[in-house]
mmCIF file of C-alpha atoms in Angstrom:
data_model
loop_
_atom_site.group_PDB
_atom_site.id
_atom_site.type_symbol
_atom_site.label_atom_id
_atom_site.label_comp_id
_atom_site.label_asym_id
_atom_site.label_seq_id
_atom_site.Cartn_x
_atom_site.Cartn_y
_atom_site.Cartn_z
ATOM 1 C CA UNK A 570 81.518 97.915 95.538
ATOM 2 C CA UNK A 571 82.140 95.668 92.511
ATOM 3 C CA UNK A 572 84.618 95.657 89.328
ATOM 4 C CA UNK A 573 81.691 96.795 87.192
ATOM 5 C CA UNK A 574 81.235 100.106 88.952
ATOM 6 C CA UNK A 575 84.785 100.564 89.118
ATOM 7 C CA UNK A 576 85.126 100.267 85.530
ATOM 8 C CA UNK A 577 82.123 102.601 84.859
ATOM 9 C CA UNK A 578 83.962 105.107 87.106
ATOM 10 C CA UNK A 579 87.125 104.644 85.169
ATOM 11 C CA UNK A 580 85.418 104.774 81.671
ATOM 12 C CA UNK A 581 83.469 108.417 82.816
ATOM 13 C CA UNK A 582 86.965 109.493 84.424
ATOM 14 C CA UNK A 583 88.848 108.726 81.094
ATOM 15 C CA UNK A 584 85.990 110.267 78.566
ATOM 16 C CA UNK A 585 84.566 112.664 81.073
ATOM 17 C CA UNK A 586 81.104 112.041 79.453
ATOM 18 C CA UNK A 587 78.635 109.986 80.532
ATOM 19 C CA UNK A 588 77.314 109.094 77.228
ATOM 20 C CA UNK A 589 80.916 108.130 75.779
ATOM 21 C CA UNK A 590 81.341 106.109 78.862
ATOM 22 C CA UNK A 591 77.797 104.379 78.365
ATOM 23 C CA UNK A 592 78.816 103.708 74.954
ATOM 24 C CA UNK A 593 81.874 102.250 75.970
ATOM 25 C CA UNK A 594 80.704 100.164 78.412
ATOM 26 C CA UNK A 595 78.002 98.801 75.995
ATOM 27 C CA UNK A 596 75.055 99.809 78.246
ATOM 28 C CA UNK A 597 72.408 102.671 78.767
ATOM 29 C CA UNK A 598 73.438 106.386 79.735
ATOM 30 C CA UNK A 599 70.858 105.945 82.658
ATOM 31 C CA UNK A 600 72.518 102.521 83.891
ATOM 32 C CA UNK A 601 75.945 103.988 83.986
ATOM 33 C CA UNK A 602 74.694 106.904 85.839
ATOM 34 C CA UNK A 603 73.234 104.662 88.237
ATOM 35 C CA UNK A 604 76.484 102.861 88.770
ATOM 36 C CA UNK A 605 78.361 105.854 89.444
ATOM 37 C CA UNK A 606 75.333 107.244 91.832
ATOM 38 C CA UNK A 607 75.688 103.711 93.866
ATOM 39 C CA UNK A 608 79.427 104.220 93.913
ATOM 40 C CA UNK A 609 79.090 107.964 95.383
ATOM 41 C CA UNK A 610 76.572 106.380 97.976
ATOM 42 C CA UNK A 611 79.009 103.635 99.033
ATOM 43 C CA UNK A 612 81.943 105.913 99.219
ATOM 44 C CA UNK A 613 80.009 109.021 100.463
ATOM 45 C CA UNK A 614 81.725 111.136 98.420
ATOM 46 C CA UNK A 615 81.028 113.168 95.038
ATOM 47 C CA UNK A 616 83.292 111.634 92.301
ATOM 48 C CA UNK A 617 81.985 113.922 89.345
ATOM 49 C CA UNK A 618 80.523 117.483 88.901
ATOM 50 C CA UNK A 619 77.554 117.483 86.057
ATOM 51 C CA UNK A 620 76.208 120.291 84.395
ATOM 52 C CA UNK A 621 74.350 120.561 80.937
ATOM 53 C CA UNK A 622 77.718 121.305 79.317
ATOM 54 C CA UNK A 623 80.452 119.271 80.777
ATOM 55 C CA UNK A 624 81.572 116.676 83.345
ATOM 56 C CA UNK A 625 84.332 117.251 86.203
ATOM 57 C CA UNK A 626 86.042 114.813 88.127
ATOM 58 C CA UNK A 627 86.269 116.152 91.784
ATOM 59 C CA UNK A 628 89.274 116.248 93.924
ATOM 60 C CA UNK A 629 87.550 113.260 95.715
ATOM 61 C CA UNK A 630 87.427 111.571 92.098
ATOM 62 C CA UNK A 631 91.277 112.278 91.482
ATOM 63 C CA UNK A 632 91.913 110.977 94.621
ATOM 64 C CA UNK A 633 89.871 107.768 94.015
ATOM 65 C CA UNK A 634 91.250 107.338 90.623
ATOM 66 C CA UNK A 635 94.498 105.299 91.364
ATOM 67 C CA UNK A 636 92.543 103.076 93.761
ATOM 68 C CA UNK A 637 90.166 102.190 91.046
ATOM 69 C CA UNK A 638 92.812 101.589 88.480
ATOM 70 C CA UNK A 639 94.846 99.245 91.056
ATOM 71 C CA UNK A 640 91.690 97.262 92.072
ATOM 72 C CA UNK A 641 90.614 96.649 88.189
ATOM 73 C CA UNK A 642 94.464 95.855 87.318
ATOM 74 C CA UNK A 643 94.337 93.068 90.248
ATOM 75 C CA UNK A 644 90.975 91.976 89.074
ATOM 76 C CA UNK A 645 92.219 91.542 85.871
ATOM 77 C CA UNK A 646 95.414 89.820 86.863
ATOM 78 C CA UNK A 647 93.503 87.318 89.000
ATOM 79 C CA UNK A 648 91.197 86.266 86.147
ATOM 80 C CA UNK A 649 94.357 85.676 83.665
ATOM 81 C CA UNK A 650 95.836 83.574 86.500
ATOM 82 C CA UNK A 651 92.995 81.161 87.108
ATOM 83 C CA UNK A 652 92.531 80.933 83.630
ATOM 84 C CA UNK A 653 96.301 79.606 83.226
ATOM 85 C CA UNK A 654 97.049 78.004 86.612
ATOM 86 C CA UNK A 655 100.218 76.107 85.029
ATOM 87 C CA UNK A 656 101.659 79.505 84.678
ATOM 88 C CA UNK A 657 104.321 80.573 86.985
ATOM 89 C CA UNK A 658 103.557 82.973 89.863
ATOM 90 C CA UNK A 659 103.720 86.787 89.294
ATOM 91 C CA UNK A 660 106.310 88.729 91.013
ATOM 92 C CA UNK A 661 104.382 92.032 91.911
ATOM 93 C CA UNK A 662 106.048 95.381 93.096
ATOM 94 C CA UNK A 663 104.216 98.561 93.255
ATOM 95 C CA UNK A 664 106.220 101.727 93.114
ATOM 96 C CA UNK A 665 104.976 105.250 94.148
ATOM 97 C CA UNK A 666 106.507 108.325 92.935
ATOM 98 C CA UNK A 667 105.071 112.211 92.661
ATOM 99 C CA UNK A 668 106.885 112.486 89.099
ATOM 100 C CA UNK A 669 107.552 110.771 85.986
ATOM 101 C CA UNK A 670 110.851 112.599 85.681
ATOM 102 C CA UNK A 671 111.886 110.791 89.070
ATOM 103 C CA UNK A 672 110.873 107.447 87.886
ATOM 104 C CA UNK A 673 113.198 107.795 84.787
ATOM 105 C CA UNK A 674 115.828 107.323 87.354
ATOM 106 C CA UNK A 675 114.849 103.649 88.059
ATOM 107 C CA UNK A 676 115.190 102.370 84.402
ATOM 108 C CA UNK A 677 118.349 100.203 85.154
ATOM 109 C CA UNK A 678 117.344 99.137 88.509
ATOM 110 C CA UNK A 679 114.203 97.724 87.245
ATOM 111 C CA UNK A 680 116.011 96.264 84.180
ATOM 112 C CA UNK A 681 118.527 94.473 86.519
ATOM 113 C CA UNK A 682 115.635 93.274 89.145
ATOM 114 C CA UNK A 683 113.663 92.044 86.138
ATOM 115 C CA UNK A 684 116.648 89.935 85.118
ATOM 116 C CA UNK A 685 116.747 88.505 88.340
ATOM 117 C CA UNK A 686 112.896 87.909 88.692
ATOM 118 C CA UNK A 687 111.488 87.077 85.015
ATOM 119 C CA UNK A 688 108.181 87.153 86.069
ATOM 120 C CA UNK A 689 108.402 90.581 87.727
ATOM 121 C CA UNK A 690 105.262 93.032 87.102
ATOM 122 C CA UNK A 691 106.104 96.577 88.403
ATOM 123 C CA UNK A 692 103.308 98.767 88.887
ATOM 124 C CA UNK A 693 104.259 102.382 88.750
ATOM 125 C CA UNK A 694 101.818 104.721 90.350
ATOM 126 C CA UNK A 695 102.236 108.476 90.160
ATOM 127 C CA UNK A 696 99.959 110.466 92.232
ATOM 128 C CA UNK A 697 100.040 114.159 94.100
ATOM 129 C CA UNK A 698 102.652 113.922 96.850
ATOM 130 C CA UNK A 699 99.921 114.356 99.510
ATOM 131 C CA UNK A 700 98.596 111.088 98.512
ATOM 132 C CA UNK A 701 101.891 108.831 98.481
ATOM 133 C CA UNK A 702 102.023 108.340 101.973
ATOM 134 C CA UNK A 703 98.514 107.021 102.620
ATOM 135 C CA UNK A 704 99.205 104.682 99.627
ATOM 136 C CA UNK A 705 102.181 103.049 101.476
ATOM 137 C CA UNK A 706 100.388 102.956 104.669
ATOM 138 C CA UNK A 707 97.657 101.232 103.292
ATOM 139 C CA UNK A 708 99.776 98.629 101.328
ATOM 140 C CA UNK A 709 98.713 100.017 97.657
ATOM 141 C CA UNK A 710 102.456 100.589 97.041
ATOM 142 C CA UNK A 711 105.467 98.854 98.732
ATOM 143 C CA UNK A 712 108.004 101.651 98.106
ATOM 144 C CA UNK A 713 107.829 105.475 97.428
ATOM 145 C CA UNK A 714 110.734 107.608 95.823
ATOM 146 C CA UNK A 715 110.773 110.985 97.270
ATOM 147 C CA UNK A 716 112.878 113.988 97.865
ATOM 148 C CA UNK A 717 113.493 113.787 102.026
ATOM 149 C CA UNK A 718 111.649 116.600 103.751
ATOM 150 C CA UNK A 719 111.137 116.293 107.651
ATOM 151 C CA UNK A 720 107.719 115.113 108.316
ATOM 152 C CA UNK A 721 106.013 113.580 111.237
ATOM 153 C CA UNK A 722 104.827 110.719 109.077
ATOM 154 C CA UNK A 723 108.570 109.852 107.908
ATOM 155 C CA UNK A 724 109.298 108.751 111.578
ATOM 156 C CA UNK A 725 107.185 105.587 111.040
ATOM 157 C CA UNK A 726 109.134 104.707 107.843
ATOM 158 C CA UNK A 727 112.906 103.746 106.929
ATOM 159 C CA UNK A 728 114.593 105.919 104.517
ATOM 160 C CA UNK A 729 117.583 105.177 102.271
ATOM 161 C CA UNK A 730 119.267 107.846 100.698
ATOM 162 C CA UNK A 731 120.425 107.555 96.945
ATOM 163 C CA UNK A 732 121.679 110.941 95.789
ATOM 164 C CA UNK A 733 122.123 114.364 97.094
ATOM 165 C CA UNK A 734 121.477 116.960 94.556
ATOM 166 C CA UNK A 735 121.912 120.832 94.621
ATOM 167 C CA UNK A 736 119.192 123.076 93.479
ATOM 168 C CA UNK A 737 120.405 124.635 90.357
ATOM 169 C CA UNK A 738 118.921 127.161 87.606
ATOM 170 C CA UNK A 739 117.754 125.591 84.420
ATOM 171 C CA UNK A 740 116.825 127.690 81.018
ATOM 172 C CA UNK A 741 116.990 126.948 77.346
ATOM 173 C CA UNK A 742 120.435 127.482 75.569
ATOM 174 C CA UNK A 743 119.119 130.546 74.064
ATOM 175 C CA UNK A 744 118.642 132.163 77.226
ATOM 176 C CA UNK A 745 121.131 135.025 77.967
ATOM 177 C CA UNK A 746 121.955 133.261 81.543
ATOM 178 C CA UNK A 747 123.113 130.237 79.637
ATOM 179 C CA UNK A 748 126.478 132.109 78.814
ATOM 180 C CA UNK A 749 127.351 132.544 82.529
ATOM 181 C CA UNK A 750 129.255 129.846 84.597
ATOM 182 C CA UNK A 751 127.043 130.161 87.698
ATOM 183 C CA UNK A 752 124.234 132.800 88.829
ATOM 184 C CA UNK A 753 123.211 134.054 92.102
ATOM 185 C CA UNK A 754 119.454 134.872 93.378
ATOM 186 C CA UNK A 755 120.224 138.499 92.741
ATOM 187 C CA UNK A 756 120.976 137.462 88.906
ATOM 188 C CA UNK A 757 117.401 136.268 88.643
ATOM 189 C CA UNK A 758 115.664 139.062 90.059
ATOM 190 C CA UNK A 759 115.472 140.790 86.941
ATOM 191 C CA UNK A 760 114.428 137.326 84.949
ATOM 192 C CA UNK A 761 111.300 135.397 83.770
ATOM 193 C CA UNK A 762 111.132 132.588 86.093
ATOM 194 C CA UNK A 763 109.107 129.312 86.253
ATOM 195 C CA UNK A 764 108.124 127.683 89.565
ATOM 196 C CA UNK A 765 106.496 124.353 89.774
ATOM 197 C CA UNK A 766 104.567 123.002 92.557
ATOM 198 C CA UNK A 767 106.641 120.006 93.321
ATOM 199 C CA UNK A 768 109.345 122.253 94.394
ATOM 200 C CA UNK A 769 107.195 124.066 96.687
ATOM 201 C CA UNK A 770 106.749 121.232 98.945
ATOM 202 C CA UNK A 771 110.607 121.527 99.731
ATOM 203 C CA UNK A 772 110.920 124.067 102.658
ATOM 204 C CA UNK A 773 114.590 125.312 101.569
ATOM 205 C CA UNK A 774 113.394 125.474 98.051
ATOM 206 C CA UNK A 775 109.944 127.140 98.836
ATOM 207 C CA UNK A 776 111.941 129.816 100.828
ATOM 208 C CA UNK A 777 114.021 130.526 97.782
ATOM 209 C CA UNK A 778 111.324 130.746 95.318
ATOM 210 C CA UNK A 779 109.276 133.197 97.834
ATOM 211 C CA UNK A 780 112.523 135.382 97.757
ATOM 212 C CA UNK A 781 112.831 135.261 94.145
ATOM 213 C CA UNK A 782 109.255 136.199 93.480
ATOM 214 C CA UNK A 783 108.923 139.118 95.864
ATOM 215 C CA UNK A 784 108.552 142.260 93.982
ATOM 216 C CA UNK A 785 108.382 140.605 90.704
ATOM 217 C CA UNK A 786 105.454 141.498 88.234
ATOM 218 C CA UNK A 787 102.899 138.549 87.765
ATOM 219 C CA UNK A 788 103.869 138.777 84.248
ATOM 220 C CA UNK A 789 107.347 137.522 84.915
ATOM 221 C CA UNK A 790 106.384 134.418 87.095
ATOM 222 C CA UNK A 791 104.579 131.379 85.785
ATOM 223 C CA UNK A 792 103.595 128.266 87.960
ATOM 224 C CA UNK A 793 103.039 124.690 86.780
ATOM 225 C CA UNK A 794 101.709 121.858 88.430
ATOM 226 C CA UNK A 795 104.540 119.716 87.500
ATOM 227 C CA UNK A 796 108.479 119.412 86.721
ATOM 228 C CA UNK A 797 107.168 117.973 83.309
ATOM 229 C CA UNK A 798 105.364 120.978 82.617
ATOM 230 C CA UNK A 799 108.172 123.288 84.090
ATOM 231 C CA UNK A 800 110.495 121.664 81.581
ATOM 232 C CA UNK A 801 108.509 122.034 78.336
ATOM 233 C CA UNK A 802 108.030 125.807 79.261
ATOM 234 C CA UNK A 803 111.927 126.171 79.771
ATOM 235 C CA UNK A 804 112.661 124.553 76.508
ATOM 236 C CA UNK A 805 110.302 126.945 74.965
ATOM 237 C CA UNK A 806 111.954 129.989 76.330
ATOM 238 C CA UNK A 807 109.633 130.977 78.974
ATOM 239 C CA UNK A 808 112.400 131.596 81.654
ATOM 240 C CA UNK A 809 114.631 129.680 83.904
ATOM 241 C CA UNK A 810 113.502 127.547 86.614
ATOM 242 C CA UNK A 811 115.071 126.692 89.938
ATOM 243 C CA UNK A 812 115.238 123.337 90.342
ATOM 244 C CA UNK A 813 116.716 120.157 91.765
ATOM 245 C CA UNK A 814 119.678 119.147 89.559
ATOM 246 C CA UNK A 815 118.639 115.413 89.319
ATOM 247 C CA UNK A 816 115.308 116.304 87.770
ATOM 248 C CA UNK A 817 116.547 118.242 84.754
ATOM 249 C CA UNK A 818 116.897 116.240 81.722
ATOM 250 C CA UNK A 819 120.275 116.098 79.752
ATOM 251 C CA UNK A 820 119.215 117.793 76.812
ATOM 252 C CA UNK A 821 121.177 120.178 74.572
ATOM 253 C CA UNK A 822 118.289 122.458 74.568
ATOM 254 C CA UNK A 823 118.758 123.184 78.301
ATOM 255 C CA UNK A 824 121.589 124.765 80.243
ATOM 256 C CA UNK A 825 122.035 123.992 83.948
ATOM 257 C CA UNK A 826 124.047 126.422 86.249
ATOM 258 C CA UNK A 827 125.217 126.221 89.648
ATOM 259 C CA UNK A 828 123.090 128.491 91.625
ATOM 260 C CA UNK A 829 125.094 130.341 94.433
ATOM 261 C CA UNK A 830 124.282 129.343 98.124
ATOM 262 C CA UNK A 831 121.604 127.055 96.799
ATOM 263 C CA UNK A 832 120.553 124.551 99.482
ATOM 264 C CA UNK A 833 121.128 120.898 98.483
ATOM 265 C CA UNK A 834 118.569 118.308 98.923
ATOM 266 C CA UNK A 835 118.250 114.419 99.277
ATOM 267 C CA UNK A 836 116.657 111.933 97.261
ATOM 268 C CA UNK A 837 115.575 108.457 97.883
ATOM 269 C CA UNK A 838 113.171 105.631 99.165
ATOM 270 C CA UNK A 839 111.012 105.252 101.811
ATOM 271 C CA UNK A 840 109.361 101.861 102.894
ATOM 272 C CA UNK A 841 108.198 100.503 106.182
ATOM 273 C CA UNK A 842 110.907 99.046 108.398
ATOM 274 C CA UNK A 843 112.014 95.616 107.710
ATOM 275 C CA UNK A 844 110.605 94.938 104.398
ATOM 276 C CA UNK A 845 110.217 91.240 104.181
ATOM 277 C CA UNK A 846 109.485 90.886 100.509
ATOM 278 C CA UNK A 847 112.652 89.659 98.819
ATOM 279 C CA UNK A 848 111.926 91.598 95.594
ATOM 280 C CA UNK A 849 111.798 94.791 97.356
ATOM 281 C CA UNK A 850 114.899 94.099 99.457
ATOM 282 C CA UNK A 851 116.589 93.445 95.968
ATOM 283 C CA UNK A 852 115.201 96.682 94.474
ATOM 284 C CA UNK A 853 116.621 98.682 97.664
ATOM 285 C CA UNK A 854 120.221 97.278 97.116
ATOM 286 C CA UNK A 855 120.020 97.852 92.944
ATOM 287 C CA UNK A 856 118.688 101.166 93.392
ATOM 288 C CA UNK A 857 121.535 102.540 95.760
ATOM 289 C CA UNK A 858 124.027 100.863 93.253
ATOM 290 C CA UNK A 859 122.638 101.997 90.032
ATOM 291 C CA UNK A 860 121.147 105.838 90.473
ATOM 292 C CA UNK A 861 124.476 107.128 91.869
ATOM 293 C CA UNK A 862 126.307 105.525 88.495
ATOM 294 C CA UNK A 863 123.532 106.756 86.435
ATOM 295 C CA UNK A 864 123.897 110.272 87.285
ATOM 296 C CA UNK A 865 127.617 110.563 87.038
ATOM 297 C CA UNK A 866 127.342 109.072 83.723
ATOM 298 C CA UNK A 867 124.882 111.812 82.676
ATOM 299 C CA UNK A 868 127.378 114.409 84.138
ATOM 300 C CA UNK A 869 130.205 113.055 82.359
ATOM 301 C CA UNK A 870 128.209 113.265 78.741
ATOM 302 C CA UNK A 871 127.320 116.700 79.327
#
């Protein structure tokens, strides 16, 4: 595979149109079709489903998307480096996460890290959780930020806890629940609820959600693909969500209520044992210092 093939793949993935991708790449449509087919042959997967009406990216294509983006970015950086050999070297750090909401916790840590390493180039990779650990194993990312769950693959990694967070009930400030000091699972039985896939991957929260969903009308349960989508629906008044407290943004439109008897979850970073990279070691140190302070300041501001 080559960078031109990857660029063609990204052009089709971004436009979901072979015609528009060909125009963007300044080549003919048959030429871009040939590039995609040759890439599919090399990878032995189908990257796109194409009909007379539309183009869809396949699950395999989605899985390959972050790899293609990384390879094209690395090639561009290498080209720039050799165009300007007198420039100082770039400090790279690839960070994986399953949610943009979780990445907001890193702003202060990355700011402090950037002050120490002025040439720092953080590469933030947000992919479905099932892909994260493969990216760490193959070296695409240096560290993963995630909720801790007992998994076989975790036994080969080092885990550093950054915070503990209860699972809470969150809703818009106009919801009748917002007038309470706390809620129980019984209180939520009659309420419209919003669930998101990320929480389903946490066993304790998954069990809690199934208990809450039992006997509910499908009309009163809305499922979301991400925490961000659930927050949008909460703000719009479509229901309450059962969510780890640290994922709820501090927003006057939202109310966070303690959920009685709810489990507590651990959030932190996973990395390979004995990280030899000085930049990664410093990030681990800074994240431990900053994230707990960040959460305490947010609580104080509420």
